[in-house]
GROMACS .gro file of C-alpha atoms in nm:
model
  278
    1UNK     CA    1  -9.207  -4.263   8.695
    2UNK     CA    2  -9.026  -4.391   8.360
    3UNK     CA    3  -9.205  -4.146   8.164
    4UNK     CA    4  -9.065  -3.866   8.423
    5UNK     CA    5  -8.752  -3.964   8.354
    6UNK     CA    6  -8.714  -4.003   8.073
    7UNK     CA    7  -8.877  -3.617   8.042
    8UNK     CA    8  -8.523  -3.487   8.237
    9UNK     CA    9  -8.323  -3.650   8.044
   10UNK     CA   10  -8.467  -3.565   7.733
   11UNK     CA   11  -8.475  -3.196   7.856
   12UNK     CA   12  -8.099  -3.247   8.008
   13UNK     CA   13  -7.994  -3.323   7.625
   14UNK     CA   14  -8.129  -3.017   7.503
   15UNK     CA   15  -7.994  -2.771   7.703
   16UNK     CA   16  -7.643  -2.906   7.730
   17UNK     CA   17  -7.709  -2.877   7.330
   18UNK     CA   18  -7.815  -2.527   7.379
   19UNK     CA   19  -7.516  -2.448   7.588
   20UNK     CA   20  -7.272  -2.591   7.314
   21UNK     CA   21  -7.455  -2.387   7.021
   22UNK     CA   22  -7.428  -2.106   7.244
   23UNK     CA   23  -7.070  -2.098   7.272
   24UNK     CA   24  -6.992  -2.165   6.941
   25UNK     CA   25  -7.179  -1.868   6.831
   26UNK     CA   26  -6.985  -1.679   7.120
   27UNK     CA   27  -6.655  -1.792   6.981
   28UNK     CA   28  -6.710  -1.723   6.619
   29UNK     CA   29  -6.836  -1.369   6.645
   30UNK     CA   30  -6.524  -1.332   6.875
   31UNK     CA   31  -6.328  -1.456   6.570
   32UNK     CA   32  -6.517  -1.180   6.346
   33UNK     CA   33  -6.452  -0.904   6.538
   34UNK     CA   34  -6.095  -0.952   6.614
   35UNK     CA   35  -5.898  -0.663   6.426
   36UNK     CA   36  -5.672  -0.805   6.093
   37UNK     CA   37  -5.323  -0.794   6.188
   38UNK     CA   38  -5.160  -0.468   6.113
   39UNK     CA   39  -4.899  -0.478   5.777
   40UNK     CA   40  -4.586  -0.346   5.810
   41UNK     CA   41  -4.544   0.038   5.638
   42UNK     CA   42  -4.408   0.065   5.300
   43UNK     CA   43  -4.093   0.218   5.259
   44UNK     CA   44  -3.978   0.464   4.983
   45UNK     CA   45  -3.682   0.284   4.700
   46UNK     CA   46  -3.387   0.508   4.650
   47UNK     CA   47  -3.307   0.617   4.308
   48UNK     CA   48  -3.038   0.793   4.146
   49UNK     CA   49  -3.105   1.161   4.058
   50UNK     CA   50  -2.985   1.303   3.737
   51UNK     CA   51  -2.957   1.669   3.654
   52UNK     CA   52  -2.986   1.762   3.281
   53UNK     CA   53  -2.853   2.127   3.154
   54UNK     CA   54  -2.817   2.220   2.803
   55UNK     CA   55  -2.431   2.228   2.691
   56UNK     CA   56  -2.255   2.265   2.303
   57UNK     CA   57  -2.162   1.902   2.200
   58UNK     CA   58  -1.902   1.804   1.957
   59UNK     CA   59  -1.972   1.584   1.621
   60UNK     CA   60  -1.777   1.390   1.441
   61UNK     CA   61  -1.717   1.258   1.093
   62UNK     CA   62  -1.468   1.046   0.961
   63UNK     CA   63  -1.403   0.951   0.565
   64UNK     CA   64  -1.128   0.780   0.383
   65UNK     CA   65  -0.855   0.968   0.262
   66UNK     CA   66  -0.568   0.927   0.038
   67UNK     CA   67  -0.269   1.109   0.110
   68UNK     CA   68   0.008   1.327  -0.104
   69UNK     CA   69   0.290   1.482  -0.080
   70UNK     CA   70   0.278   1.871  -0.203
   71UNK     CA   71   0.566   1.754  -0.440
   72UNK     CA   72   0.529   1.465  -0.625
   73UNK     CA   73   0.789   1.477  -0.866
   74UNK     CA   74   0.817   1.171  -1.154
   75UNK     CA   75   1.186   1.072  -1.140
   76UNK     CA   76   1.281   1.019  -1.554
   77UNK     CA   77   1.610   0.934  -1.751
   78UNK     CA   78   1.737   1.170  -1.964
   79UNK     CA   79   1.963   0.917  -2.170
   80UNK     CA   80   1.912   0.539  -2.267
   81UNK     CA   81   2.090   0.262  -2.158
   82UNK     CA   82   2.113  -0.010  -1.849
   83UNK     CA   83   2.044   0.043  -1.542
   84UNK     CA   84   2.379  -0.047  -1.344
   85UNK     CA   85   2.259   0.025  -0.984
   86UNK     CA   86   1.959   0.092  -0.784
   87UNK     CA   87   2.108   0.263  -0.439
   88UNK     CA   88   1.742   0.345  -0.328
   89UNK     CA   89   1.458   0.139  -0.111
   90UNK     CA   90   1.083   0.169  -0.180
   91UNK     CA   91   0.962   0.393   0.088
   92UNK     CA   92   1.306   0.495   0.169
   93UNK     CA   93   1.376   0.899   0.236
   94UNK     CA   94   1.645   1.050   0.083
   95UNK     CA   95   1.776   1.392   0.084
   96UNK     CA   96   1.853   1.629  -0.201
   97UNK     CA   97   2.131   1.555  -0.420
   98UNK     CA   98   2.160   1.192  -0.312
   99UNK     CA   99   2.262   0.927  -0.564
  100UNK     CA  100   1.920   0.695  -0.682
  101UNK     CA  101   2.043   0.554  -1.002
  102UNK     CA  102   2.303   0.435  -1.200
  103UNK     CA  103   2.272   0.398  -1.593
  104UNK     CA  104   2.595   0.194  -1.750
  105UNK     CA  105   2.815   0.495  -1.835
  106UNK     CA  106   3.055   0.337  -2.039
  107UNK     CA  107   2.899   0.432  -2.430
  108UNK     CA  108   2.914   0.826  -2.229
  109UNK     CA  109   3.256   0.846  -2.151
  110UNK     CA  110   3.364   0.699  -2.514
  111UNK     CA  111   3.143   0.998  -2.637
  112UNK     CA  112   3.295   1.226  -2.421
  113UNK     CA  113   3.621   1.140  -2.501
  114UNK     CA  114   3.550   1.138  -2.841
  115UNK     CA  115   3.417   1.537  -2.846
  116UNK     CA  116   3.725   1.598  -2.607
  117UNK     CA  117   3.953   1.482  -2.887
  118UNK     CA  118   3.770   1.639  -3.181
  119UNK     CA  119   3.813   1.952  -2.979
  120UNK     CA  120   4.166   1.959  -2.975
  121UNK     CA  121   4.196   1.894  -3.331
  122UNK     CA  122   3.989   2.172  -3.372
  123UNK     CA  123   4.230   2.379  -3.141
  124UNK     CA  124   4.522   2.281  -3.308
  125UNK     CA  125   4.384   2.379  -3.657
  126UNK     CA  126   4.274   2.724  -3.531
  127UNK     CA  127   4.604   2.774  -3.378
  128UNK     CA  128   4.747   2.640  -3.768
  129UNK     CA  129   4.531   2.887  -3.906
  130UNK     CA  130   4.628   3.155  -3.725
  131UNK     CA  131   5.022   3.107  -3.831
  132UNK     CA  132   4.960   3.113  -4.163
  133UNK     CA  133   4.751   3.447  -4.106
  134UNK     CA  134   5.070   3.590  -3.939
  135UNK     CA  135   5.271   3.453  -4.243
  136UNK     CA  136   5.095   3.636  -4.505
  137UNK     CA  137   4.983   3.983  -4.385
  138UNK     CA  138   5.344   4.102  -4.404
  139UNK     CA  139   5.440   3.934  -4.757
  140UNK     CA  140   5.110   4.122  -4.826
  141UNK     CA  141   5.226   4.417  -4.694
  142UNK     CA  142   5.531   4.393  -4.849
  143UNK     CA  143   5.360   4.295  -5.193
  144UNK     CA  144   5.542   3.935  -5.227
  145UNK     CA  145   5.234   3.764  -5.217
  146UNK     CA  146   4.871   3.854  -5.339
  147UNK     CA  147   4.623   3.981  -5.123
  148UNK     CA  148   4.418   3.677  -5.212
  149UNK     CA  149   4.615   3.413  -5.006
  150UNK     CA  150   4.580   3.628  -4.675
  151UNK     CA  151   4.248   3.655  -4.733
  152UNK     CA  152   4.193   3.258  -4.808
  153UNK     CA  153   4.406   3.270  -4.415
  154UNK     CA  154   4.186   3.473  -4.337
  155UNK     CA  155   3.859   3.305  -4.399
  156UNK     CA  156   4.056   2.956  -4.296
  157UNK     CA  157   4.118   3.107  -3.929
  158UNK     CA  158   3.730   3.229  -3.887
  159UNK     CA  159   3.609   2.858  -4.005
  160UNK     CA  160   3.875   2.703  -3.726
  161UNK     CA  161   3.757   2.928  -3.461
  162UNK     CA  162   3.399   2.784  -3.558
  163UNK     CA  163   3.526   2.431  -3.546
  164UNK     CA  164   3.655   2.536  -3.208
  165UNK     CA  165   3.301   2.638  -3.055
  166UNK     CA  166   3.145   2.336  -3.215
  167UNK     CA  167   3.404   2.133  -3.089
  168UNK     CA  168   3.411   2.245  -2.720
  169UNK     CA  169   2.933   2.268  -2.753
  170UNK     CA  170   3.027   1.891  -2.825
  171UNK     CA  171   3.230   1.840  -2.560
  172UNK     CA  172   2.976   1.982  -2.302
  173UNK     CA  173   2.680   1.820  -2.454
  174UNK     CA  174   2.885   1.490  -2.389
  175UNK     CA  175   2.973   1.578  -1.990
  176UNK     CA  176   2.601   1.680  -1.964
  177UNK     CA  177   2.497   1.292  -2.149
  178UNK     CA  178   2.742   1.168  -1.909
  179UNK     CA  179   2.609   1.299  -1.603
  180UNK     CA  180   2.255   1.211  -1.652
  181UNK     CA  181   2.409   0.848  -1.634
  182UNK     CA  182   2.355   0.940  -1.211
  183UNK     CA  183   2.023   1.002  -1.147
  184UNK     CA  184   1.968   1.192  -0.843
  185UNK     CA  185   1.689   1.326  -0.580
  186UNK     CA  186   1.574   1.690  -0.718
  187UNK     CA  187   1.434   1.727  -0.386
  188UNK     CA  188   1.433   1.551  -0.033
  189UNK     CA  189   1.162   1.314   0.034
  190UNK     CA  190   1.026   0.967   0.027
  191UNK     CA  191   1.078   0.698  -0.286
  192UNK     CA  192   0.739   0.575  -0.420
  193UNK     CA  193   0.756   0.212  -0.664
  194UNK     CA  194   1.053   0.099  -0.806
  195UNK     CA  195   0.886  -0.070  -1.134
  196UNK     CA  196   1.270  -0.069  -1.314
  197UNK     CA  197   1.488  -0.290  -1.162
  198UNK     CA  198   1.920  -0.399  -1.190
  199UNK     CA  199   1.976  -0.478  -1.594
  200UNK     CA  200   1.642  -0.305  -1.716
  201UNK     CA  201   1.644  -0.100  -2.019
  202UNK     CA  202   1.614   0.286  -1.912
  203UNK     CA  203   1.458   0.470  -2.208
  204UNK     CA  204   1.372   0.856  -2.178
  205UNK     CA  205   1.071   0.768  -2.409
  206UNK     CA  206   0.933   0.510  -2.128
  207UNK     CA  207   0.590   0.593  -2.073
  208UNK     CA  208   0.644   0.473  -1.668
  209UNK     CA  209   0.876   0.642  -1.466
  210UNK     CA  210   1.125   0.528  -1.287
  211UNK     CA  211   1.022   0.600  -0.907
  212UNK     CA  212   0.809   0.908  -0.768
  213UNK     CA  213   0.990   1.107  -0.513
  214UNK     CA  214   0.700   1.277  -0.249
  215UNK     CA  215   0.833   1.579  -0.097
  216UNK     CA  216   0.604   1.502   0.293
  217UNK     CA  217   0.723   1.824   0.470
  218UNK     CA  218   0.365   1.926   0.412
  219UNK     CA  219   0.097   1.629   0.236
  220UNK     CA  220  -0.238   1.687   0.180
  221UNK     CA  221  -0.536   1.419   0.237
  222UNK     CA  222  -0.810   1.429  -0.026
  223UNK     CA  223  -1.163   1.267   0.053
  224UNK     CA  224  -1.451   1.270  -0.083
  225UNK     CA  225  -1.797   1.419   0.044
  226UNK     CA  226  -2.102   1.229  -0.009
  227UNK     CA  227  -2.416   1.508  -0.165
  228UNK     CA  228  -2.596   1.489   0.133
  229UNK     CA  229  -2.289   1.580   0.363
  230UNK     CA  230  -2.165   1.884   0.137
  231UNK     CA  231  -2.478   2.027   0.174
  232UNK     CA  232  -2.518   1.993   0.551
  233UNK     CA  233  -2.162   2.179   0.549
  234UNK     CA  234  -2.329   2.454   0.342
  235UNK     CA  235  -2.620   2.515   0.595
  236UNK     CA  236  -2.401   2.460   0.902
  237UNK     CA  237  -2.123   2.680   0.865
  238UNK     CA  238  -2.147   3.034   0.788
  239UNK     CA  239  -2.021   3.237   0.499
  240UNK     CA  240  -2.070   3.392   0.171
  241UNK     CA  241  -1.881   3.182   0.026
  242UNK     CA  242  -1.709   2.828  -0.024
  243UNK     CA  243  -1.404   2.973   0.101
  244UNK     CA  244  -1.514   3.168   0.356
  245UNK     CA  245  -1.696   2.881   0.537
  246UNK     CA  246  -1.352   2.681   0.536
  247UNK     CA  247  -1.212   2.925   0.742
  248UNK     CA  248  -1.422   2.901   1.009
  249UNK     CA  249  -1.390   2.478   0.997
  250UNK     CA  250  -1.218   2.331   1.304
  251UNK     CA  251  -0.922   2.152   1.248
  252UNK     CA  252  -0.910   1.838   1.169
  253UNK     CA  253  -0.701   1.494   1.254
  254UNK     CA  254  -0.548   1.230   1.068
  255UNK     CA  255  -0.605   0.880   1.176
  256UNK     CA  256  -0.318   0.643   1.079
  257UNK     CA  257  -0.420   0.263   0.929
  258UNK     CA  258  -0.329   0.160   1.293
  259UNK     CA  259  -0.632   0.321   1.478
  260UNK     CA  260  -0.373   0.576   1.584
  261UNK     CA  261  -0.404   0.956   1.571
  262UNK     CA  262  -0.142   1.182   1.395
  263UNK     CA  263   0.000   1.341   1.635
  264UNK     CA  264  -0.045   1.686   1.389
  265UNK     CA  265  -0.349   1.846   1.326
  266UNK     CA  266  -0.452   2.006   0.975
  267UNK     CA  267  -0.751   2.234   0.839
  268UNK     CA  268  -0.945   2.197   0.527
  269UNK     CA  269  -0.808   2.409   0.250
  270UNK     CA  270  -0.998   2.377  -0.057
  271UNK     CA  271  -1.341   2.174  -0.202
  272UNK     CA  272  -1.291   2.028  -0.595
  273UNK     CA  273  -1.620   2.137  -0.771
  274UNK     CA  274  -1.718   1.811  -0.805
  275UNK     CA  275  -1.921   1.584  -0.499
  276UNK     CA  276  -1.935   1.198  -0.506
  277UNK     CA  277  -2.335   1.128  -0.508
  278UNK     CA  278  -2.248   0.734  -0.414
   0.00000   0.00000   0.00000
């Protein structure tokens, strides 16, 4: 009876084993064939859109330039002596005709009157001369005297008349001395250096001038082209010659030490013969 039971129970065990195995097998090829979760769609990124057409573009150069006046006249004394006054500024613009320096006139006008009073001696001996022609043509005429003393007069009047013209030449070359003691502007424009200063010694044979006077109505800016960029100007612009490939140049602008832009444009006029290679 034992041994019968124990038979059921034995078998019992195994199939309530069986039953478990079985439903773990069910459950895990349940798990298998379960579909994967779907993933959400993709969506497309926005990005910008450029359009690209062909269109002329503008290129630009820039060198250093130097600029000058079209006039650049060296202002010079014509006489020696101290400089009394400077009425002028550096940089300053003056007009034509106006007053820039004064040389101590003093040793001019004692000149001046010197010739003026050499001339009227020179007058008054003419004028002397003259009387005693008119006293001896008629004792001539009238044979009381020889022809010899009228013609001593004579030759005494045409020396005084020369004393005269010397006399007066002197005079004017002493009012000309005299007014080169004011220097003034030969041309309106703007004062350059003023090396020579109140009390200096003004000399006509000073190898510095006094000022330079830049007449800026019209200046022109030189530069220099580098070898390389001269002949990239011959290829691009057309031409048989130098000159005729500067006139078809754009114009060009002038951009101050400030950053600013002149508010004038200009063209290239001329290239020097020679190219810097640095």
């Amino acid at each position: 009876m034992k041994t019968t039971d124990n038979y059921y129970k034995e078998f019992f065990v195994l199939l309530a084993k069986s039953i478990i195995f079985i439903l773990l097998t069910a459950l895990l090829l349940a798990g298998c064939n379960r579909p994967a979760p779907a993933m959400p769609a993709a969506t497309a990124q926005s990005l910008p859109v450029l359009s690209i057409e062909s269109s002329s573009a503008t290129t630009e150069a820039e060198f250093p330039a130097a600029i000058q006046g079209t006039t650049d006249i060296e202002i010079r004394p014509q006489v020696t002596g101290t400089l009394d006054k400077v009425f002028v500024d550096e940089g300053a613009y003056v007009s034509k005709g106006q007053p820039l320096f004064k040389i101590n006139d003093h040793p001019y006008t004692e000149q001046l009157n010197n010739a003026m009073a050499s001339q009227s001696a020179a007058e008054a001996a003419a004028i002397n001369a003259q009387l005693e022609v008119d006293k001896f043509t008629p004792l001539v005429q009238n044979k009381v005297v020889s022809d010899y003393q009228l013609k001593t007069a004579k030759a005494n009047l045409l020396i005084a008349k020369a004393n005269v013209v010397q006399a007066r030449a002197a005079v004017a070359s002493a009012r000309i001395n005299l007014g080169y003691t004011m220097i003034k502007a030969p041309v309106s424009g703007y004062i350059g250096r003023l090396p020579k200063k109140q009390g200096s010694q003004i000399n006509p044979a000073d190898p510095e001038a006094m000022t330079t006077l830049s007449d800026v109505k019209q200046v022109y800016a030189y530069f220099s082209l580098g070898e390389n960029d001269f002949m990239s100007f011959k290829s691009q612009y057309q031409g048989n010659t130098i000159g005729d490939k500067l006139k078809t140049l754009p114009p060009v602008s002038l951009v101050l030490a400030d950053n600013s832009v002149y508010t004038e444009s200009g063209k290239i006029d001329m290239v020097d013969g020679q190219f810097d290679k640095t």
